Amino acid sequence: MYITCLDLEGVLVPEIWIAFAEERGIPELRLTTRDISDYDILMKKRLDILAQHNLGLQEIQNTISAIDPLPGAKEFLDQLRQITQVIILSDTFTQFAAPLMKKLGMPTIFCNELIVSPEGKITDYKLRQANGKYHAVKALQSIGFNTIASGDSFNDLAMIQASQAGFLFRAPEHIIKDNPQVQAFTEYDDLLAAIKKVVL
């Protein structure tokens, strides 16, 4: 039996931090895991910027409330869930993901947790575990599942490479170029067709 593991941001929904950066006019917040492979360095940079601008969780959640899934994402997910179980593996946070999951039809998501002060400031974050996407697919495999994985960033490569089948989706050129052994797609129909070939 197969389980498909998908990244969230850039694959099914727009990048939350980029949307927030554009809304607030803070270009430094545009950096994502496509740009910085070390997630701890990236998040510390983000938290420092939020503190400098006196921004908290509510401001980010206000931005998220206006974000819709990428065009075609909900339909892709609905079709995919007819042929395979699906788990979204994301380095985002429960406080960010909840409204987006409602718009996607409430798929299962494994993600992380923000630590928020009583005043609503984001003071830190808590990973479920380091390299969580990789460990999630290995855990699924350890209980008898085959995994298919797809994502667009540095932090997706480990789960893609550890899975029985893996694909890049709408990844930046430098990641595609550095990983020529991984098939890369830009359209949901093509990704769905590739997954069907594995599963059916």
XYZ file of N, CA, C and O in Angstrom:
800
model
N 0.838 -1.197 0.000
C 0.000 0.000 0.000
C 0.875 1.249 0.000
O 1.891 1.288 0.685
N 0.456 2.235 -0.773
C 1.218 3.471 -0.878
C 0.584 4.598 -0.061
O -0.641 4.692 0.043
N 1.431 5.430 0.491
C 1.024 6.712 1.057
C 1.833 7.794 0.345
O 3.053 7.682 0.220
N 1.142 8.805 -0.146
C 1.829 9.923 -0.792
C 2.042 11.030 0.231
O 1.111 11.441 0.924
N 3.272 11.496 0.320
C 3.652 12.553 1.253
C 3.978 13.810 0.451
O 4.877 13.797 -0.391
N 3.234 14.862 0.719
C 3.390 16.105 -0.032
C 3.861 17.236 0.869
O 3.432 17.348 2.022
N 4.716 18.072 0.326
C 5.009 19.355 0.956
C 3.759 20.231 0.831
O 2.871 19.969 0.024
N 3.699 21.289 1.629
C 2.535 22.174 1.605
C 2.804 23.451 0.808
O 2.231 23.682 -0.254
N 3.688 24.302 1.348
C 3.910 25.618 0.745
C 4.690 25.485 -0.565
O 5.704 24.803 -0.630
N 4.209 26.156 -1.579
C 4.824 26.076 -2.895
C 4.285 24.927 -3.727
O 4.433 24.921 -4.946
N 3.660 23.944 -3.070
C 3.089 22.790 -3.761
C 1.566 22.875 -3.791
O 0.948 22.695 -4.839
N 0.963 23.164 -2.648
C -0.493 23.238 -2.564
C -1.010 24.636 -2.238
O -2.131 24.992 -2.607
N -0.226 25.400 -1.525
C -0.611 26.774 -1.174
C 0.578 27.699 -1.418
O 1.722 27.251 -1.475
N 0.331 28.996 -1.564
C 1.451 29.934 -1.712
C 2.338 29.933 -0.471
O 1.926 29.512 0.613
N 3.555 30.408 -0.640
C 4.480 30.519 0.489
C 3.966 31.580 1.468
O 3.819 32.760 1.119
N 3.701 31.152 2.685
C 3.123 32.047 3.694
C 4.055 33.213 3.994
O 3.635 34.373 4.055
N 5.333 32.936 4.193
C 6.268 34.003 4.572
C 6.447 35.009 3.449
O 6.635 36.204 3.697
N 6.391 34.547 2.200
C 6.493 35.475 1.073
C 5.262 36.376 1.030
O 5.366 37.595 0.832
N 4.083 35.788 1.235
C 2.857 36.587 1.246
C 2.903 37.640 2.348
O 2.528 38.799 2.142
N 3.391 37.239 3.518
C 3.481 38.168 4.638
C 4.521 39.250 4.364
O 4.308 40.432 4.663
N 5.661 38.853 3.783
C 6.712 39.814 3.441
C 6.197 40.866 2.471
O 6.476 42.069 2.621
N 5.434 40.439 1.484
C 4.915 41.381 0.493
C 3.875 42.297 1.109
O 3.846 43.503 0.828
N 3.029 41.752 1.953
C 1.988 42.570 2.582
C 2.593 43.628 3.501
O 2.109 44.760 3.573
N 3.675 43.257 4.188
C 4.285 44.161 5.163
C 5.436 44.984 4.587
O 5.974 45.871 5.267
N 5.856 44.663 3.377
C 6.970 45.391 2.778
C 8.297 45.104 3.456
O 9.115 46.009 3.644
N 8.522 43.841 3.817
C 9.768 43.428 4.487
C 10.440 42.365 3.614
O 10.171 41.160 3.764
N 11.284 42.774 2.674
C 11.830 41.816 1.709
C 12.653 40.696 2.348
O 12.720 39.587 1.800
N 13.271 40.945 3.507
C 14.090 39.905 4.148
C 13.264 38.688 4.536
O 13.797 37.587 4.675
N 11.962 38.871 4.720
C 11.100 37.746 5.102
C 10.707 36.884 3.901
O 10.023 35.873 4.070
N 11.162 37.256 2.721
C 10.857 36.450 1.527
C 11.678 35.169 1.468
O 11.366 34.258 0.697
N 12.747 35.083 2.244
C 13.602 33.895 2.213
C 12.829 32.676 2.710
O 12.098 32.740 3.701
N 12.988 31.548 2.001
C 12.321 30.306 2.376
C 13.326 29.165 2.335
O 14.529 29.375 2.114
N 12.813 27.933 2.507
C 13.685 26.755 2.439
C 14.161 26.490 1.011
O 14.983 25.600 0.805
N 13.668 27.248 0.058
C 14.241 27.190 -1.291
C 15.577 27.921 -1.336
O 16.405 27.668 -2.213
N 15.760 28.857 -0.409
C 16.944 29.711 -0.417
C 17.971 29.303 0.635
O 19.181 29.413 0.406
N 17.493 28.878 1.806
C 18.372 28.542 2.931
C 18.075 27.118 3.348
O 16.960 26.799 3.770
N 19.073 26.240 3.247
C 18.833 24.825 3.527
C 18.771 24.512 5.014
O 18.141 23.538 5.419
N 19.395 25.325 5.850
C 19.396 25.099 7.304
C 18.159 25.765 7.905
O 18.085 26.990 8.017
N 17.193 24.941 8.322
C 15.908 25.480 8.782
C 16.062 26.295 10.059
O 15.360 27.289 10.255
N 16.959 25.901 10.927
C 17.162 26.630 12.180
C 17.678 28.044 11.907
O 17.201 29.015 12.507
N 18.625 28.161 10.998
C 19.146 29.483 10.629
C 18.019 30.334 10.040
O 17.860 31.515 10.383
N 17.221 29.740 9.166
C 16.122 30.464 8.529
C 15.117 30.952 9.568
O 14.715 32.125 9.551
N 14.695 30.087 10.486
C 13.677 30.481 11.456
C 14.201 31.517 12.445
O 13.467 32.441 12.834
N 15.437 31.407 12.872
C 15.994 32.414 13.780
C 16.040 33.778 13.104
O 15.763 34.810 13.734
N 16.369 33.772 11.822
C 16.371 35.027 11.057
C 14.963 35.619 11.014
O 14.767 36.816 11.233
N 13.973 34.766 10.757
C 12.591 35.236 10.705
C 12.132 35.804 12.048
O 11.503 36.874 12.101
N 12.439 35.106 13.131
C 12.005 35.562 14.452
C 12.668 36.883 14.824
O 12.036 37.755 15.437
N 13.928 37.034 14.453
C 14.622 38.303 14.702
C 13.942 39.449 13.960
O 13.752 40.545 14.506
N 13.566 39.212 12.716
C 12.924 40.253 11.909
C 11.560 40.610 12.491
O 11.196 41.793 12.589
N 10.792 39.597 12.907
C 9.490 39.863 13.529
C 9.645 40.722 14.774
O 8.880 41.670 14.994
N 10.645 40.394 15.599
C 10.872 41.162 16.822
C 11.256 42.604 16.507
O 10.767 43.549 17.151
N 12.111 42.784 15.493
C 12.531 44.136 15.115
C 11.347 44.997 14.679
O 11.313 46.201 14.929
N 10.375 44.373 14.043
C 9.226 45.110 13.514
C 8.015 45.040 14.444
O 6.936 45.518 14.085
N 8.203 44.429 15.616
C 7.129 44.315 16.611
C 5.884 43.641 16.024
O 4.750 44.087 16.230
N 6.110 42.556 15.294
C 5.022 41.812 14.676
C 4.847 40.470 15.386
O 5.824 39.852 15.808
N 3.608 40.015 15.501
C 3.325 38.781 16.212
C 2.480 37.826 15.406
O 2.259 37.991 14.197
N 1.975 36.815 16.101
C 1.218 35.755 15.447
C -0.046 36.280 14.776
O -0.371 35.878 13.652
N -0.755 37.180 15.419
C -2.029 37.645 14.875
C -1.852 38.304 13.516
O -2.664 38.096 12.601
N -0.793 39.076 13.366
C -0.557 39.751 12.084
C -0.337 38.724 10.962
O -0.831 38.889 9.840
N 0.408 37.664 11.279
C 0.645 36.629 10.267
C -0.647 35.866 9.979
O -0.966 35.573 8.822
N -1.411 35.558 11.015
C -2.671 34.844 10.810
C -3.655 35.672 9.979
O -4.446 35.115 9.209
N -3.603 36.993 10.136
C -4.462 37.848 9.309
C -4.115 37.699 7.832
O -5.006 37.679 6.970
N -2.828 37.612 7.545
C -2.396 37.389 6.157
C -2.859 36.018 5.672
O -3.387 35.884 4.558
N -2.668 34.996 6.507
C -3.027 33.626 6.117
C -4.517 33.503 5.818
O -4.924 32.764 4.917
N -5.339 34.253 6.550
C -6.791 34.146 6.361
C -7.213 34.528 4.949
O -8.270 34.107 4.475
N -6.380 35.310 4.272
C -6.706 35.752 2.908
C -6.040 34.887 1.842
O -6.238 35.116 0.643
N -5.257 33.877 2.259
C -4.554 33.016 1.306
C -5.461 31.869 0.881
O -6.075 31.199 1.716
N -5.538 31.632 -0.410
C -6.264 30.486 -0.942
C -5.277 29.466 -1.491
O -4.138 29.811 -1.848
N -5.687 28.191 -1.576
C -4.821 27.200 -2.225
C -4.457 27.636 -3.633
O -5.165 28.426 -4.265
N -3.338 27.126 -4.131
C -2.934 27.415 -5.496
C -3.998 26.898 -6.464
O -4.682 25.902 -6.171
N -4.186 27.560 -7.597
C -5.207 27.122 -8.552
C -5.013 25.656 -8.944
O -3.932 25.255 -9.369
N -6.067 24.866 -8.753
C -6.015 23.448 -9.093
C -5.562 22.543 -7.965
O -5.660 21.314 -8.076
N -5.068 23.107 -6.864
C -4.518 22.281 -5.780
C -5.574 21.424 -5.104
O -5.352 20.237 -4.839
N -6.717 22.015 -4.797
C -7.782 21.254 -4.118
C -8.272 20.117 -5.007
O -8.466 18.979 -4.541
N -8.444 20.378 -6.286
C -8.897 19.348 -7.216
C -7.855 18.241 -7.346
O -8.207 17.042 -7.374
N -6.578 18.624 -7.426
C -5.497 17.640 -7.474
C -5.520 16.749 -6.241
O -5.439 15.517 -6.330
N -5.649 17.362 -5.084
C -5.655 16.612 -3.834
C -6.852 15.672 -3.769
O -6.724 14.514 -3.336
N -8.008 16.136 -4.206
C -9.207 15.291 -4.215
C -9.009 14.066 -5.104
O -9.382 12.946 -4.732
N -8.424 14.267 -6.276
C -8.180 13.147 -7.190
C -7.116 12.198 -6.638
O -7.255 10.972 -6.730
N -6.073 12.778 -6.057
C -4.997 11.960 -5.503
C -5.501 11.069 -4.377
O -5.132 9.891 -4.271
N -6.382 11.606 -3.538
C -6.882 10.852 -2.392
C -7.826 9.723 -2.805
O -8.156 8.867 -1.987
N -8.219 9.694 -4.061
C -9.018 8.573 -4.562
C -8.152 7.370 -4.909
O -8.658 6.242 -5.011
N -6.851 7.582 -5.089
C -5.979 6.466 -5.484
C -4.931 6.110 -4.427
O -4.353 5.030 -4.481
N -4.697 7.004 -3.474
C -3.690 6.730 -2.448
C -3.979 7.566 -1.209
O -4.565 8.653 -1.306
N -3.595 7.040 -0.056
C -3.656 7.859 1.145
C -2.655 9.012 0.998
O -1.625 8.869 0.332
N -2.953 10.143 1.633
C -2.103 11.333 1.502
C -1.833 11.919 2.885
O -2.752 12.051 3.697
N -0.574 12.245 3.142
C -0.191 12.989 4.340
C 0.635 14.191 3.885
O 1.562 14.047 3.084
N 0.276 15.358 4.378
C 1.092 16.540 4.110
C 2.161 16.631 5.188
O 1.853 16.625 6.387
N 3.405 16.670 4.759
C 4.544 16.817 5.673
C 5.118 18.203 5.460
O 5.639 18.506 4.387
N 5.015 19.040 6.468
C 5.382 20.443 6.294
C 6.210 20.939 7.471
O 6.021 20.493 8.605
N 7.081 21.884 7.188
C 7.817 22.562 8.252
C 7.093 23.818 8.718
O 7.658 24.614 9.466
N 5.858 24.009 8.272
C 5.076 25.117 8.794
C 4.593 24.774 10.201
O 5.052 23.808 10.809
N 3.652 25.536 10.728
C 3.243 25.409 12.122
C 1.741 25.238 12.231
O 0.986 25.722 11.382
N 1.301 24.555 13.276
C -0.130 24.316 13.448
C -0.902 25.633 13.457
O -2.013 25.706 12.935
N -0.308 26.676 14.037
C -0.994 27.974 14.118
C -1.158 28.625 12.741
O -1.972 29.527 12.573
N -0.353 28.202 11.768
C -0.474 28.710 10.401
C -1.372 27.815 9.552
O -2.098 28.283 8.674
N -1.286 26.508 9.772
C -1.842 25.540 8.826
C -3.346 25.366 8.921
O -4.002 25.066 7.915
N -3.922 25.539 10.110
C -5.327 25.158 10.328
C -6.301 25.757 9.310
O -7.088 25.012 8.705
N -6.297 27.081 9.062
C -7.265 27.609 8.092
C -7.021 27.128 6.668
O -7.964 26.985 5.885
N -5.766 26.841 6.346
C -5.443 26.355 5.004
C -5.940 24.926 4.813
O -6.373 24.543 3.728
N -5.882 24.115 5.875
C -6.369 22.740 5.780
C -7.871 22.715 5.513
O -8.369 21.874 4.770
N -8.604 23.637 6.096
C -10.050 23.705 5.844
C -10.318 23.961 4.365
O -11.219 23.376 3.760
N -9.510 24.829 3.766
C -9.711 25.155 2.348
C -9.291 24.012 1.430
O -9.698 23.968 0.267
N -8.480 23.083 1.948
C -8.021 21.942 1.155
C -8.831 20.674 1.431
O -8.501 19.603 0.927
N -9.878 20.772 2.247
C -10.691 19.598 2.536
C -10.204 18.772 3.702
O -10.491 17.578 3.782
N -9.461 19.387 4.610
C -8.975 18.763 5.851
C -8.130 17.506 5.636
O -8.371 16.457 6.224
N -7.090 17.579 4.798
C -6.152 16.450 4.713
C -5.339 16.351 6.005
O -5.264 17.297 6.782
N -4.747 15.189 6.221
C -3.860 15.005 7.373
C -2.573 15.785 7.154
O -1.993 15.745 6.071
N -2.127 16.489 8.190
C -0.863 17.230 8.098
C -0.031 16.981 9.338
O -0.554 16.946 10.461
N 1.251 16.742 9.142
C 2.226 16.705 10.230
C 3.061 17.971 10.103
O 3.695 18.196 9.069
N 3.072 18.810 11.128
C 3.874 20.032 11.072
C 4.391 20.363 12.471
O 4.345 19.528 13.370
N 4.879 21.563 12.638
C 5.558 21.957 13.868
C 4.704 22.921 14.682
O 3.556 23.195 14.342
N 5.278 23.448 15.752
C 4.521 24.269 16.690
C 5.294 25.541 17.007
O 6.504 25.505 17.261
N 4.604 26.662 16.992
C 5.210 27.921 17.427
C 5.049 28.075 18.934
O 4.057 27.635 19.515
N 6.019 28.720 19.544
C 5.920 29.096 20.955
C 5.581 30.579 20.990
O 6.331 31.406 20.460
N 4.436 30.891 21.578
C 3.890 32.239 21.523
C 3.707 32.776 22.935
O 3.180 32.083 23.814
N 4.150 34.011 23.170
C 4.014 34.635 24.486
C 2.560 35.009 24.742
O 1.752 35.076 23.810
N 2.192 35.282 26.001
C 0.818 35.722 26.293
C 0.430 36.989 25.531
O -0.750 37.233 25.283
N 1.436 37.778 25.132
C 1.170 39.006 24.370
C 1.027 38.741 22.871
O 0.820 39.675 22.091
N 1.172 37.482 22.465
C 1.009 37.147 21.061
C 2.266 37.235 20.228
O 2.194 37.129 18.998
N 3.418 37.410 20.866
C 4.675 37.456 20.129
C 5.238 36.039 19.964
O 5.164 35.224 20.888
N 5.785 35.766 18.796
C 6.385 34.456 18.539
C 7.799 34.476 19.095
O 8.664 35.199 18.597
N 8.039 33.713 20.144
C 9.332 33.748 20.828
C 10.259 32.620 20.402
O 11.475 32.724 20.534
N 9.691 31.522 19.889
C 10.516 30.382 19.488
C 9.633 29.426 18.701
O 8.456 29.697 18.457
N 10.202 28.305 18.324
C 9.425 27.280 17.634
C 9.903 25.914 18.102
O 11.022 25.761 18.609
N 9.047 24.929 17.961
C 9.373 23.572 18.395
C 9.132 22.609 17.246
O 8.009 22.469 16.764
N 10.205 21.966 16.790
C 10.086 20.950 15.756
C 9.564 19.661 16.373
O 9.905 19.326 17.509
N 8.737 18.928 15.629
C 8.380 17.589 16.093
C 9.648 16.776 16.270
O 9.816 16.076 17.267
N 10.542 16.859 15.301
C 11.888 16.315 15.388
C 12.689 16.878 14.226
O 12.122 17.333 13.237
N 13.997 16.871 14.376
C 14.855 17.356 13.301
C 14.681 16.459 12.077
O 14.518 15.243 12.192
N 14.728 17.070 10.896
C 14.568 16.334 9.630
C 13.281 15.503 9.658
O 13.260 14.326 9.282
N 12.204 16.133 10.092
C 10.955 15.429 10.345
C 10.340 14.763 9.130
O 9.711 13.699 9.253
N 10.495 15.352 7.947
C 9.893 14.760 6.753
C 10.545 13.414 6.438
O 9.859 12.434 6.127
N 11.860 13.370 6.529
C 12.587 12.114 6.295
C 12.164 11.058 7.301
O 11.862 9.911 6.939
N 12.137 11.428 8.566
C 11.794 10.447 9.600
C 10.352 9.983 9.473
O 10.038 8.826 9.792
N 9.465 10.858 8.995
C 8.072 10.452 8.805
C 7.957 9.372 7.728
O 7.264 8.362 7.933
N 8.629 9.554 6.589
C 8.528 8.526 5.546
C 9.207 7.235 5.987
O 8.699 6.142 5.696
N 10.313 7.329 6.713
C 10.968 6.108 7.201
C 10.072 5.387 8.205
O 10.012 4.147 8.226
N 9.361 6.138 9.040
C 8.445 5.517 10.003
C 7.294 4.828 9.280
O 6.889 3.707 9.649
N 6.753 5.471 8.256
C 5.679 4.846 7.482
C 6.166 3.563 6.814
O 5.463 2.544 6.794
N 7.376 3.613 6.298
C 7.944 2.411 5.673
C 8.163 1.301 6.704
O 7.987 0.120 6.396
N 8.491 1.682 7.919
C 8.774 0.682 8.954
C 7.525 -0.090 9.376
O 7.630 -1.171 9.960
N 6.331 0.457 9.077
C 5.097 -0.253 9.408
C 4.415 -0.795 8.151
O 3.217 -1.087 8.153
N 5.201 -0.911 7.077
C 4.733 -1.651 5.920
C 4.210 -0.854 4.751
O 3.728 -1.435 3.767
N 4.290 0.471 4.805
C 3.831 1.290 3.685
C 4.978 1.580 2.720
O 6.139 1.705 3.135
N 4.643 1.693 1.448
C 5.537 2.301 0.477
C 5.183 3.779 0.401
O 4.006 4.149 0.520
N 6.188 4.623 0.210
C 5.915 6.057 0.168
C 6.284 6.661 -1.182
O 7.241 6.244 -1.831
N 5.487 7.640 -1.563
C 5.753 8.510 -2.699
C 5.846 9.911 -2.105
O 5.031 10.274 -1.254
N 6.839 10.687 -2.498
C 7.012 12.016 -1.904
C 7.209 13.059 -2.988
O 7.812 12.794 -4.030
N 6.696 14.262 -2.712
C 6.879 15.357 -3.658
C 6.965 16.679 -2.914
O 6.220 16.914 -1.953
N 7.884 17.525 -3.356
C 8.054 18.841 -2.759
C 8.900 19.714 -3.653
O 9.267 19.318 -4.772
N 9.233 20.899 -3.159
C 9.899 21.887 -4.017
C 11.172 22.471 -3.434
O 11.807 23.306 -4.069
N 11.560 22.056 -2.219
C 12.626 22.781 -1.520
C 13.723 21.852 -1.011
O 13.594 20.620 -1.049
N 14.787 22.475 -0.489
C 15.888 21.712 0.097
C 15.386 20.722 1.140
O 15.849 19.582 1.217
N 14.433 21.160 1.969
C 13.994 20.312 3.081
C 13.063 19.182 2.635
O 12.630 18.392 3.462
N 12.778 19.091 1.332
C 11.977 17.980 0.807
C 12.851 16.879 0.204
O 12.366 15.768 -0.038
N 14.109 17.171 -0.051
C 14.950 16.225 -0.783
C 15.146 14.912 -0.033
O 15.137 13.835 -0.635
N 15.280 14.968 1.284
C 15.528 13.734 2.045
C 14.334 12.791 1.946
O 14.506 11.579 1.763
N 13.109 13.330 2.050
C 11.944 12.426 1.969
C 11.746 11.923 0.543
O 11.305 10.790 0.336
N 12.084 12.759 -0.443
C 11.978 12.325 -1.836
C 12.959 11.187 -2.112
O 12.604 10.163 -2.704
N 14.189 11.354 -1.662
C 15.222 10.354 -1.926
C 15.009 9.072 -1.134
O 15.419 7.993 -1.572
N 14.341 9.165 0.023
C 14.114 7.987 0.852
C 12.886 7.191 0.422
O 12.695 6.057 0.873
N 12.054 7.764 -0.442
C 10.796 7.120 -0.828
C 10.978 6.181 -2.018
O 11.948 6.279 -2.770
N 10.009 5.277 -2.164
C 10.042 4.363 -3.304
C 9.927 5.126 -4.619
O 10.449 4.702 -5.647
N 9.231 6.265 -4.602
C 9.172 7.154 -5.760
C 9.108 8.580 -5.237
O 8.472 8.847 -4.220
N 9.789 9.490 -5.924
C 9.800 10.873 -5.471
C 9.909 11.831 -6.638
O 10.544 11.530 -7.662
N 9.265 12.990 -6.488
C 9.218 13.962 -7.572
C 9.375 15.373 -7.020
O 8.857 15.690 -5.944
N 10.064 16.208 -7.774
C 10.075 17.634 -7.487
C 8.851 18.262 -8.144
O 8.438 17.831 -9.228
N 8.272 19.258 -7.485
C 7.118 19.935 -8.059
C 7.279 21.434 -7.900
O 7.384 21.950 -6.789
N 7.325 22.123 -9.048
C 7.492 23.579 -9.084
C 8.696 24.026 -8.255
O 8.654 25.054 -7.570
N 9.744 23.262 -8.336
C 10.979 23.595 -7.633
C 11.757 24.651 -8.412
O 11.635 24.745 -9.639
N 12.583 25.445 -7.736
C 13.417 26.416 -8.447
C 14.490 25.713 -9.278
O 14.868 24.565 -8.987
N 14.969 26.405 -10.268
C 15.909 25.800 -11.213
C 17.167 25.258 -10.548
O 17.688 24.223 -10.953
N 17.680 25.960 -9.516
C 18.929 25.489 -8.919
C 18.749 24.151 -8.215
O 19.673 23.334 -8.186
N 17.571 23.883 -7.666
C 17.327 22.593 -7.023
C 17.137 21.507 -8.081
O 17.657 20.393 -7.947
N 16.420 21.834 -9.157
C 16.251 20.873 -10.247
C 17.605 20.515 -10.857
O 17.913 19.337 -11.093
N 18.423 21.524 -11.085
C 19.737 21.306 -11.710
C 20.644 20.454 -10.832
O 21.385 19.602 -11.343
N 20.571 20.662 -9.523
C 21.435 19.913 -8.609
C 20.933 18.502 -8.341
O 21.647 17.703 -7.714
N 19.717 18.184 -8.787
C 19.137 16.858 -8.527
C 18.547 16.283 -9.816
O 17.352 16.009 -9.899
N 19.402 16.076 -10.828
C 18.895 15.646 -12.145
C 18.273 14.256 -12.122
O 17.529 13.901 -13.043
N 18.564 13.474 -11.079
C 18.008 12.121 -10.990
C 16.546 12.106 -10.565
O 15.882 11.068 -10.644
N 16.024 13.264 -10.119
C 14.642 13.349 -9.646
C 13.783 14.000 -10.724
O 14.080 15.108 -11.172
N 12.723 13.308 -11.138
C 11.802 13.901 -12.108
C 11.174 15.159 -11.535
O 10.807 15.194 -10.353
N 11.037 16.173 -12.372
C 10.486 17.454 -11.927
C 9.272 17.809 -12.782
O 9.301 17.681 -14.013
N 8.213 18.267 -12.116
C 6.982 18.641 -12.799
C 6.554 20.038 -12.378
O 6.912 20.519 -11.299
N 5.746 20.660 -13.232
C 5.201 21.979 -12.909
C 3.674 22.000 -12.931
O 3.076 22.980 -12.506
N 3.040 20.935 -13.436
C 1.589 20.894 -13.552
C 1.020 19.750 -12.719
O 1.574 18.645 -12.701
N -0.107 20.003 -12.068
C -0.722 18.974 -11.229
C -1.089 17.725 -12.032
O -0.927 16.601 -11.543
N -1.582 17.890 -13.245
C -1.973 16.729 -14.046
C -0.784 15.813 -14.298
O -0.920 14.581 -14.280
N 0.384 16.399 -14.537
C 1.582 15.600 -14.797
C 2.039 14.874 -13.531
O 2.448 13.710 -13.581
N 1.981 15.565 -12.401
C 2.359 14.931 -11.136
C 1.393 13.795 -10.811
O 1.804 12.709 -10.394
N 0.102 14.041 -10.991
C -0.895 13.005 -10.719
C -0.669 11.796 -11.615
O -0.736 10.643 -11.146
N -0.374 12.024 -12.893
C -0.123 10.920 -13.817
C 1.099 10.100 -13.397
O 1.087 8.867 -13.482
N 2.135 10.789 -12.941
C 3.349 10.088 -12.505
C 3.069 9.240 -11.260
O 3.564 8.113 -11.146
N 2.275 9.775 -10.340
C 1.931 9.011 -9.136
C 1.055 7.810 -9.495
O 1.237 6.710 -8.959
N 0.131 8.006 -10.420
C -0.736 6.898 -10.851
C 0.098 5.767 -11.428
O -0.208 4.581 -11.220
N 1.137 6.092 -12.196
C 1.992 5.060 -12.779
C 2.644 4.199 -11.715
O 2.870 3.005 -11.896
N 2.949 4.816 -10.568
C 3.579 4.082 -9.478
C 2.551 3.222 -8.741
O 2.795 2.056 -8.429
N 1.393 3.796 -8.488
C 0.403 3.168 -7.609
C -0.438 2.113 -8.340
O -0.731 1.047 -7.785
N -0.836 2.413 -9.572
C -1.802 1.552 -10.257
C -1.130 0.490 -11.134
O 0.004 0.633 -11.539
